[in-house]
CSV table of C-alpha atoms in Angstrom, one decimal:
chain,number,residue,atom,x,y,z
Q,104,UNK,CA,-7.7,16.0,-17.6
Q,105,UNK,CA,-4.7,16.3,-20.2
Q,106,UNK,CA,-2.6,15.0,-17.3
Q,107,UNK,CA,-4.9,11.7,-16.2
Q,108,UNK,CA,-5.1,11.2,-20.1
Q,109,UNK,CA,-1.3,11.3,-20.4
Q,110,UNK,CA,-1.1,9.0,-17.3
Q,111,UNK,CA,-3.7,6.8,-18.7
Q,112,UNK,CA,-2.7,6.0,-22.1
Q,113,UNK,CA,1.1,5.4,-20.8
Q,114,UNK,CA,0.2,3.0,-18.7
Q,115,UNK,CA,-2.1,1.5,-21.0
Q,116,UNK,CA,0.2,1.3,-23.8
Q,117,UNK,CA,3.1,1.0,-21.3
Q,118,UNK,CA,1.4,-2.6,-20.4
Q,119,UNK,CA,0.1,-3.3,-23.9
Q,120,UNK,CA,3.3,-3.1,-25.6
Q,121,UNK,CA,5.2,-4.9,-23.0
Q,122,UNK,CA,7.9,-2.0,-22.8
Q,123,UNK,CA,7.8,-1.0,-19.0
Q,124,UNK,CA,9.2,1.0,-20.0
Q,125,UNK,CA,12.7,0.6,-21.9
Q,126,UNK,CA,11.5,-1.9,-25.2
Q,127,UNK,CA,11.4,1.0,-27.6
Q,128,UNK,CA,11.8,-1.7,-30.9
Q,129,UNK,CA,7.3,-2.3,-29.8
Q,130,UNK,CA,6.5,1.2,-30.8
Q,131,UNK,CA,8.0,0.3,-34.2
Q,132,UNK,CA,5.5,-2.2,-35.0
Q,133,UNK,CA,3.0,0.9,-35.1
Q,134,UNK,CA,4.9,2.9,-38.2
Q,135,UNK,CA,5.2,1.9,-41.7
Q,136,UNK,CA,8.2,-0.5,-42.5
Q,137,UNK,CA,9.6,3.0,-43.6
Q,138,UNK,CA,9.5,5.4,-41.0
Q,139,UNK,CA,12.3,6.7,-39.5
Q,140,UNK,CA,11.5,7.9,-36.1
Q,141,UNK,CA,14.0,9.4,-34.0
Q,142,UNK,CA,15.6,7.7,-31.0
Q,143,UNK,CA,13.8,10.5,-28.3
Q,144,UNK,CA,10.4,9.3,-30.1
Q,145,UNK,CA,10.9,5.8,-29.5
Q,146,UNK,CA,11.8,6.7,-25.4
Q,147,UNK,CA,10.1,9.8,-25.0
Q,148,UNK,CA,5.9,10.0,-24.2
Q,149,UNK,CA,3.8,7.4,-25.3
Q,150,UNK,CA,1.1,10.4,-25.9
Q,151,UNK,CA,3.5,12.3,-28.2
Q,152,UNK,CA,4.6,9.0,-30.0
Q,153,UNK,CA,1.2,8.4,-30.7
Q,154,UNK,CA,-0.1,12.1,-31.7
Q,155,UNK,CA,2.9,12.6,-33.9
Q,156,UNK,CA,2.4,9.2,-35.8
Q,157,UNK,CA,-1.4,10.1,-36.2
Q,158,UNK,CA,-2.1,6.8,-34.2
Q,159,UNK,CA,-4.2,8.6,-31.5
Q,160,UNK,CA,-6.1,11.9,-32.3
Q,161,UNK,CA,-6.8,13.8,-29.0
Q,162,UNK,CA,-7.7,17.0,-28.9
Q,163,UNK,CA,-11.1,19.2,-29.3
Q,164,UNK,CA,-13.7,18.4,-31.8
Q,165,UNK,CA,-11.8,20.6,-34.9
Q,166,UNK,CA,-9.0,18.5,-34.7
Q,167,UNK,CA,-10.7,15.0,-34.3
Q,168,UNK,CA,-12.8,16.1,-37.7
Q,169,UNK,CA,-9.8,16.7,-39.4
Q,170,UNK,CA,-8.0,13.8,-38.8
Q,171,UNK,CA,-11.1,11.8,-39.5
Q,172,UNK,CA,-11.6,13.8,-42.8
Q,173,UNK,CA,-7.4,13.7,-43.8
Q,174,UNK,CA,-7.9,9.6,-43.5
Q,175,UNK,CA,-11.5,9.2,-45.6
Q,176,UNK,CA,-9.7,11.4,-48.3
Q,177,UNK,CA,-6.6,9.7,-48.6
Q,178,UNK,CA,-7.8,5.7,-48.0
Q,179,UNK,CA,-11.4,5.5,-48.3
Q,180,UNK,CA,-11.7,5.8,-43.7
Q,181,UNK,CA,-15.6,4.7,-43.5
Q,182,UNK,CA,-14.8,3.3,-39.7
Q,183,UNK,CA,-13.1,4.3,-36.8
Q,184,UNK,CA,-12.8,3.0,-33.1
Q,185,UNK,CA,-13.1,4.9,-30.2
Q,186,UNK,CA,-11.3,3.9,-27.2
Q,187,UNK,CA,-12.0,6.7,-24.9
Q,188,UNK,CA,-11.9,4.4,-21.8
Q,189,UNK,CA,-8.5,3.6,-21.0
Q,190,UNK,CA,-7.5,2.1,-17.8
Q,191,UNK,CA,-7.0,4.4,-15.2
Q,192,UNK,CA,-8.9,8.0,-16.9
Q,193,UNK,CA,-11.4,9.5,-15.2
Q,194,UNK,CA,-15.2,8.1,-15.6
Q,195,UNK,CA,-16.4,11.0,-15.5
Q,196,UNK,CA,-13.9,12.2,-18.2
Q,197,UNK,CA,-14.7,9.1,-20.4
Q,198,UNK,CA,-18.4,10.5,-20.2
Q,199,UNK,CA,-17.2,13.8,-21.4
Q,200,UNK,CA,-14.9,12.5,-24.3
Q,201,UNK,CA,-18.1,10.4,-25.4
Q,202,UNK,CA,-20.3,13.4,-25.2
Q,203,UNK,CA,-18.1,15.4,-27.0
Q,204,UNK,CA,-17.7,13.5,-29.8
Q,205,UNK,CA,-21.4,12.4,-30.3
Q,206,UNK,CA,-22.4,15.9,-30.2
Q,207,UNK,CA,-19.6,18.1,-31.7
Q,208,UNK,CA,-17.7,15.8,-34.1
Q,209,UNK,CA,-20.5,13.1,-35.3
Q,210,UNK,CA,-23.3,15.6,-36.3
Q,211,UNK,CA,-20.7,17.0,-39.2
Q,212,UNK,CA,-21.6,13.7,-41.3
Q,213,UNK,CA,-23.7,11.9,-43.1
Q,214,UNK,CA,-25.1,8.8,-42.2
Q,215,UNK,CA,-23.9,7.2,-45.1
Q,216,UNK,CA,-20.3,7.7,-44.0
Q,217,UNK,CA,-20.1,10.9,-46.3
């Protein structure tokens, strides 16, 4: 599954971005004005570009908390989006990233966002 995700969300951002995939100045416009990423960053992996920026958060339930936590601590995060369904994953995998979080990440809080 790590595999058709790393397929999945190249080619989605890959397409997105319009960087097919030399272009690295579009994966600027997802860091602050001040970041400083490194050249192999901006042409390396989509997936680690993203994970490394804390743009995407893939991984188990643990680490999906945390992130989620980290941001309601440090800005006030009362939303997120999901986007599980990226052209070209799995369905069955989509399921399973759904499932997940709904039954190992959303019962840790509150319905009032707490």
């Amino acid at each position: 599954p790590e595999k058709d995700g790393r397929h999945a969300s190249t080619g989605y951002y890959e397409y997105l971005s319009g960087s097919i995939p030399e272009g690295s100045w579009t994966r600027n416009v997802y860091l602050d004005d001040d970041a400083n990423p490194f050249d192999d960053e901006l042409n390396g992996e989509w997936l680690e570009f993203l994970m490394k920026y804390e743009l995407i958060w893939c991984g188990d339930a643990d680490y999906v908390l945390e992130k989620i936590q980290k941001y309601n601590e440090s800005i006030g995060l009362k939303h997120i989006m999901l986007l599980q369904q990226f052209p070209g994953f799995d369905y069955q995998n989509i399921l399973k990233s759904m499932t997940l979080f709904s039954e190992r990440v959303m019962p840790r809080f509150n319905p009032d966002g707490a």
